[in-house]
Amino acid sequence: MTRFSAQFLGAALLALSTAAGVQARQPGAVLDAHSTRNAVDWAGTYMGTLPSASGTGYRTVLVLKDSGRYQLLQDIEHRGRPQAFRAAGRFRWDQAGSVITLDDKGDGQRFFVSEGFVQLHGDAPPAPAMAADYQLGKMLSYPSRNEELLIDPRSLHEDQPRKGWVSFDGVWNMAHPTQAGHKSLSARFEINCAQRSYRMPTLSYHALPYQRGRLIDRATNNDHDIPVTVQDKVMTRVMKDHCPR
């Protein structure tokens, strides 16, 4: 992570904070027993695109751990060239237990933490009309030994594309590159619950986890059915959680 990214985020947030006219939380606030920190399952992976002064936006991944550590990944196009930023370190909670601040490695960025999302804050929250633009959604996580499937819960639909099916948008991370060279794929998943199979009608392969890095390949109109076997721990758990009983 560099000062370059912080400057662009700061410029965008300054404009919104001024428009909001909202005062930042005062020091000395008492930690509520029902604060986000205590009442919400906040640890996990958050993904989305945050506004930037350049207009192209920051594709952002923020991973928060129960241990108080974080990982921050951001991608932006600057002057026509892609730039990637990565930071890992520790974060701290404010006294009210609702806002976290990343350490210096993360340029001290602040996020309001809520059920199912985090929201980037400057010195004050963004204007209400633009608040959603500064949110990263929490992904459902299905990890296995050398892989993890992340599902966007907002994209989950039952009985689509037809009755007895489940569909969603997901990112599949691999611990090691495949023979094709990718470490993640992003796809629209369609599960045939009765037949215990799934397909990915649209998918793309990326050189880095979290659908980052070089785009290796892309496919559309893919109707190849993949059987879900007992060895497929990840998709077996997904079917258990989301297929009709």
CSV table of C-alpha atoms in Angstrom, one decimal:
chain,number,residue,atom,x,y,z
A,1,MET,CA,0.0,0.0,0.0
A,2,THR,CA,1.4,3.4,-0.9
A,3,ARG,CA,0.6,7.1,-0.3
A,4,PHE,CA,-0.6,7.2,-3.9
A,5,SER,CA,-3.8,5.3,-3.1
A,6,ALA,CA,-4.4,7.1,0.2
A,7,GLN,CA,-4.3,10.5,-1.6
A,8,PHE,CA,-6.9,9.5,-4.1
A,9,LEU,CA,-9.2,8.0,-1.4
A,10,GLY,CA,-8.7,10.9,0.8
A,11,ALA,CA,-9.6,13.4,-1.9
A,12,ALA,CA,-12.8,11.6,-2.7
A,13,LEU,CA,-13.8,11.2,1.0
A,14,LEU,CA,-13.1,14.8,1.8
A,15,ALA,CA,-15.7,16.0,-0.7
A,16,LEU,CA,-18.3,13.6,0.6
A,17,SER,CA,-17.5,14.4,4.3
A,18,THR,CA,-18.0,18.1,3.6
A,19,ALA,CA,-21.3,17.4,1.8
A,20,ALA,CA,-22.5,15.2,4.7
A,21,GLY,CA,-22.0,17.8,7.4
A,22,VAL,CA,-21.8,14.9,9.9
A,23,GLN,CA,-19.7,15.2,13.0
A,24,ALA,CA,-17.2,12.4,13.7
A,25,ARG,CA,-17.8,10.3,16.9
A,26,GLN,CA,-16.4,12.1,19.9
A,27,PRO,CA,-13.6,10.6,21.9
A,28,GLY,CA,-14.6,9.0,25.2
A,29,ALA,CA,-17.6,7.1,23.9
A,30,VAL,CA,-18.6,4.1,26.0
A,31,LEU,CA,-18.3,0.6,24.5
A,32,ASP,CA,-21.8,-0.7,24.2
A,33,ALA,CA,-22.3,-4.4,25.0
A,34,HIS,CA,-24.3,-4.6,21.7
A,35,SER,CA,-21.7,-2.8,19.6
A,36,THR,CA,-20.7,-4.2,16.3
A,37,ARG,CA,-17.5,-5.6,17.8
A,38,ASN,CA,-19.5,-7.7,20.2
A,39,ALA,CA,-22.7,-8.4,18.5
A,40,VAL,CA,-21.8,-8.9,14.8
A,41,ASP,CA,-19.9,-11.7,13.1
A,42,TRP,CA,-17.6,-9.2,11.4
A,43,ALA,CA,-14.5,-11.4,10.7
A,44,GLY,CA,-14.3,-12.4,7.1
A,45,THR,CA,-13.7,-11.1,3.5
A,46,TYR,CA,-15.3,-7.9,2.1
A,47,MET,CA,-15.2,-7.1,-1.6
A,48,GLY,CA,-16.3,-4.2,-3.8
A,49,THR,CA,-15.3,-1.2,-5.8
A,50,LEU,CA,-14.6,2.1,-3.9
A,51,PRO,CA,-14.8,5.5,-5.7
A,52,SER,CA,-11.5,7.2,-6.6
A,53,ALA,CA,-10.6,10.7,-7.7
A,54,SER,CA,-9.7,9.3,-11.1
A,55,GLY,CA,-13.2,8.0,-11.6
A,56,THR,CA,-12.3,4.4,-12.4
A,57,GLY,CA,-12.7,3.2,-8.8
A,58,TYR,CA,-10.6,1.0,-6.5
A,59,ARG,CA,-11.4,-2.7,-6.8
A,60,THR,CA,-10.9,-3.6,-3.1
A,61,VAL,CA,-10.6,-6.7,-1.0
A,62,LEU,CA,-10.4,-6.3,2.8
A,63,VAL,CA,-9.9,-9.4,5.0
A,64,LEU,CA,-10.5,-8.9,8.7
A,65,LYS,CA,-9.5,-11.6,11.2
A,66,ASP,CA,-10.6,-12.2,14.8
A,67,SER,CA,-6.9,-11.8,15.8
A,68,GLY,CA,-7.1,-8.1,14.9
A,69,ARG,CA,-5.1,-8.5,11.7
A,70,TYR,CA,-6.1,-7.5,8.2
A,71,GLN,CA,-5.1,-7.8,4.6
A,72,LEU,CA,-6.0,-5.0,2.1
A,73,LEU,CA,-5.8,-5.4,-1.7
A,74,GLN,CA,-6.6,-2.6,-4.1
A,75,ASP,CA,-6.4,-2.2,-7.8
A,76,ILE,CA,-6.8,1.0,-9.8
A,77,GLU,CA,-6.1,2.3,-13.3
A,78,HIS,CA,-3.9,5.4,-13.2
A,79,ARG,CA,-3.1,7.2,-16.4
A,80,GLY,CA,-4.2,4.2,-18.4
A,81,ARG,CA,-2.0,1.8,-16.5
A,82,PRO,CA,-3.1,-0.7,-13.9
A,83,GLN,CA,-1.6,-0.3,-10.4
A,84,ALA,CA,-1.9,-2.8,-7.5
A,85,PHE,CA,-1.5,-2.1,-3.8
A,86,ARG,CA,-1.2,-4.6,-1.0
A,87,ALA,CA,-1.0,-4.1,2.8
A,88,ALA,CA,-1.2,-6.4,5.8
A,89,GLY,CA,-1.0,-5.5,9.4
A,90,ARG,CA,-3.2,-4.8,12.5
A,91,PHE,CA,-6.3,-2.7,13.0
A,92,ARG,CA,-7.8,-1.2,16.1
A,93,TRP,CA,-11.4,-0.5,17.2
A,94,ASP,CA,-12.7,2.9,18.3
A,95,GLN,CA,-14.1,3.1,21.9
A,96,ALA,CA,-17.7,2.6,20.6
A,97,GLY,CA,-16.7,-0.7,18.9
A,98,SER,CA,-18.1,0.3,15.5
A,99,VAL,CA,-15.2,1.8,13.5
A,100,ILE,CA,-11.8,0.2,12.8
A,101,THR,CA,-8.6,2.0,11.8
A,102,LEU,CA,-5.9,0.3,9.9
A,103,ASP,CA,-2.3,0.8,11.0
A,104,ASP,CA,0.2,2.8,9.0
A,105,LYS,CA,0.8,0.0,6.5
A,106,GLY,CA,-2.9,0.6,5.5
A,107,ASP,CA,-2.5,4.4,5.6
A,108,GLY,CA,-4.7,4.6,8.6
A,109,GLN,CA,-7.9,4.0,6.6
A,110,ARG,CA,-11.1,3.9,8.7
A,111,PHE,CA,-14.0,1.6,8.1
A,112,PHE,CA,-17.4,1.6,9.8
A,113,VAL,CA,-18.3,-2.1,10.5
A,114,SER,CA,-21.9,-3.3,10.2
A,115,GLU,CA,-23.9,-6.5,9.6
A,116,GLY,CA,-22.9,-7.7,6.2
A,117,PHE,CA,-20.7,-4.8,5.1
A,118,VAL,CA,-18.0,-2.3,6.0
A,119,GLN,CA,-18.1,1.4,4.9
A,120,LEU,CA,-15.0,3.5,4.2
A,121,HIS,CA,-14.9,6.7,6.4
A,122,GLY,CA,-12.9,9.8,6.2
A,123,ASP,CA,-13.0,12.2,9.2
A,124,ALA,CA,-16.7,11.9,8.9
A,125,PRO,CA,-19.1,9.4,7.2
A,126,PRO,CA,-19.9,9.9,3.5
A,127,ALA,CA,-23.1,11.7,2.6
A,128,PRO,CA,-26.1,9.4,3.0
A,129,ALA,CA,-27.0,9.6,-0.7
A,130,MET,CA,-23.6,8.2,-1.5
A,131,ALA,CA,-23.0,5.9,1.4
A,132,ALA,CA,-23.6,2.7,-0.5
A,133,ASP,CA,-20.8,3.7,-3.0
A,134,TYR,CA,-18.3,3.4,-0.1
A,135,GLN,CA,-19.4,0.0,1.1
A,136,LEU,CA,-17.7,-3.4,0.7
A,137,GLY,CA,-20.0,-6.4,1.0
A,138,LYS,CA,-19.2,-9.4,3.2
A,139,MET,CA,-18.8,-12.6,1.3
A,140,LEU,CA,-19.9,-16.0,2.4
A,141,SER,CA,-16.8,-18.2,2.8
A,142,TYR,CA,-16.5,-21.9,1.9
A,143,PRO,CA,-12.9,-22.8,2.6
A,144,SER,CA,-11.1,-26.1,2.1
A,145,ARG,CA,-7.5,-27.2,2.5
A,146,ASN,CA,-6.1,-25.6,-0.6
A,147,GLU,CA,-9.1,-23.5,-1.9
A,148,GLU,CA,-11.9,-21.2,-0.9
A,149,LEU,CA,-15.1,-20.3,-2.6
A,150,LEU,CA,-16.5,-16.8,-1.8
A,151,ILE,CA,-20.1,-16.2,-2.6
A,152,ASP,CA,-21.8,-12.8,-2.9
A,153,PRO,CA,-24.9,-13.3,-0.7
A,154,ARG,CA,-26.7,-10.5,-2.6
A,155,SER,CA,-26.6,-12.6,-5.8
A,156,LEU,CA,-28.0,-15.7,-4.3
A,157,HIS,CA,-31.3,-16.8,-5.9
A,158,GLU,CA,-33.3,-20.0,-5.4
A,159,ASP,CA,-35.3,-21.5,-8.2
A,160,GLN,CA,-33.1,-19.8,-10.8
A,161,PRO,CA,-32.5,-20.3,-13.6
A,162,ARG,CA,-35.3,-22.9,-13.1
A,163,LYS,CA,-37.2,-24.5,-10.2
A,164,GLY,CA,-35.0,-26.6,-8.0
A,165,TRP,CA,-31.8,-24.8,-8.9
A,166,VAL,CA,-29.7,-22.2,-7.0
A,167,SER,CA,-27.6,-19.5,-8.6
A,168,PHE,CA,-25.0,-17.0,-7.4
A,169,ASP,CA,-21.9,-15.0,-8.2
A,170,GLY,CA,-18.7,-16.4,-6.7
A,171,VAL,CA,-14.9,-16.1,-6.6
A,172,TRP,CA,-12.9,-19.4,-6.3
A,173,ASN,CA,-9.4,-18.9,-4.9
A,174,MET,CA,-6.7,-21.5,-5.1
A,175,ALA,CA,-3.7,-21.8,-2.8
A,176,HIS,CA,-1.5,-22.8,-5.8
A,177,PRO,CA,-1.6,-22.0,-9.5
A,178,THR,CA,-3.4,-24.5,-11.7
A,179,GLN,CA,-1.9,-26.0,-14.8
A,180,ALA,CA,-3.5,-23.3,-16.7
A,181,GLY,CA,-1.7,-20.7,-14.5
A,182,HIS,CA,-4.7,-19.2,-12.7
A,183,LYS,CA,-5.1,-18.8,-8.9
A,184,SER,CA,-8.7,-17.7,-9.0
A,185,LEU,CA,-11.8,-17.8,-11.1
A,186,SER,CA,-14.9,-15.7,-11.0
A,187,ALA,CA,-18.1,-17.0,-12.3
A,188,ARG,CA,-21.9,-17.2,-12.3
A,189,PHE,CA,-22.7,-20.5,-10.7
A,190,GLU,CA,-25.8,-22.5,-11.3
A,191,ILE,CA,-26.5,-25.6,-9.2
A,192,ASN,CA,-28.9,-28.3,-10.2
A,193,CYS,CA,-29.7,-29.5,-6.7
A,194,ALA,CA,-31.7,-32.6,-7.8
A,195,GLN,CA,-28.9,-33.8,-10.2
A,196,ARG,CA,-26.1,-32.8,-7.8
A,197,SER,CA,-24.2,-30.9,-10.5
A,198,TYR,CA,-23.3,-27.3,-11.3
A,199,ARG,CA,-22.3,-25.2,-14.3
A,200,MET,CA,-20.6,-21.9,-14.8
A,201,PRO,CA,-22.2,-20.2,-17.8
A,202,THR,CA,-19.9,-17.2,-17.5
A,203,LEU,CA,-16.4,-17.4,-16.0
A,204,SER,CA,-13.0,-15.7,-16.1
A,205,TYR,CA,-9.6,-17.0,-15.0
A,206,HIS,CA,-7.2,-14.7,-13.1
A,207,ALA,CA,-3.5,-14.9,-12.3
A,208,LEU,CA,-4.0,-13.8,-8.7
A,209,PRO,CA,-6.5,-14.6,-5.9
A,210,TYR,CA,-9.7,-12.6,-5.6
A,211,GLN,CA,-10.1,-12.2,-9.4
A,212,ARG,CA,-7.0,-10.0,-9.5
A,213,GLY,CA,-4.0,-9.8,-11.7
A,214,ARG,CA,-3.8,-10.7,-15.4
A,215,LEU,CA,-6.9,-12.0,-17.0
A,216,ILE,CA,-5.8,-15.4,-18.4
A,217,ASP,CA,-9.0,-16.5,-20.2
A,218,ARG,CA,-12.8,-15.9,-20.3
A,219,ALA,CA,-15.7,-18.0,-21.3
A,220,THR,CA,-19.4,-17.4,-22.0
A,221,ASN,CA,-22.4,-19.6,-22.7
A,222,ASN,CA,-20.7,-22.5,-21.0
A,223,ASP,CA,-23.2,-25.3,-20.4
A,224,HIS,CA,-20.8,-28.0,-19.2
A,225,ASP,CA,-22.3,-29.8,-16.2
A,226,ILE,CA,-19.8,-30.7,-13.4
A,227,PRO,CA,-20.8,-33.5,-11.0
A,228,VAL,CA,-20.6,-32.8,-7.3
A,229,THR,CA,-18.8,-35.8,-5.7
A,230,VAL,CA,-18.1,-36.5,-2.1
A,231,GLN,CA,-14.6,-35.4,-2.7
A,232,ASP,CA,-15.8,-31.9,-3.6
A,233,LYS,CA,-16.0,-30.6,0.0
A,234,VAL,CA,-16.6,-27.0,-1.0
A,235,MET,CA,-19.6,-27.5,-3.3
A,236,THR,CA,-21.0,-30.2,-1.1
A,237,ARG,CA,-21.2,-27.6,1.7
A,238,VAL,CA,-22.7,-25.0,-0.6
A,239,MET,CA,-25.5,-27.4,-1.6
A,240,LYS,CA,-26.2,-28.4,2.0
A,241,ASP,CA,-26.6,-24.7,2.9
A,242,HIS,CA,-28.6,-23.4,-0.1
A,243,CYS,CA,-30.4,-26.2,-1.9
A,244,PRO,CA,-34.0,-26.9,-0.9
A,245,ARG,CA,-34.4,-29.7,1.7
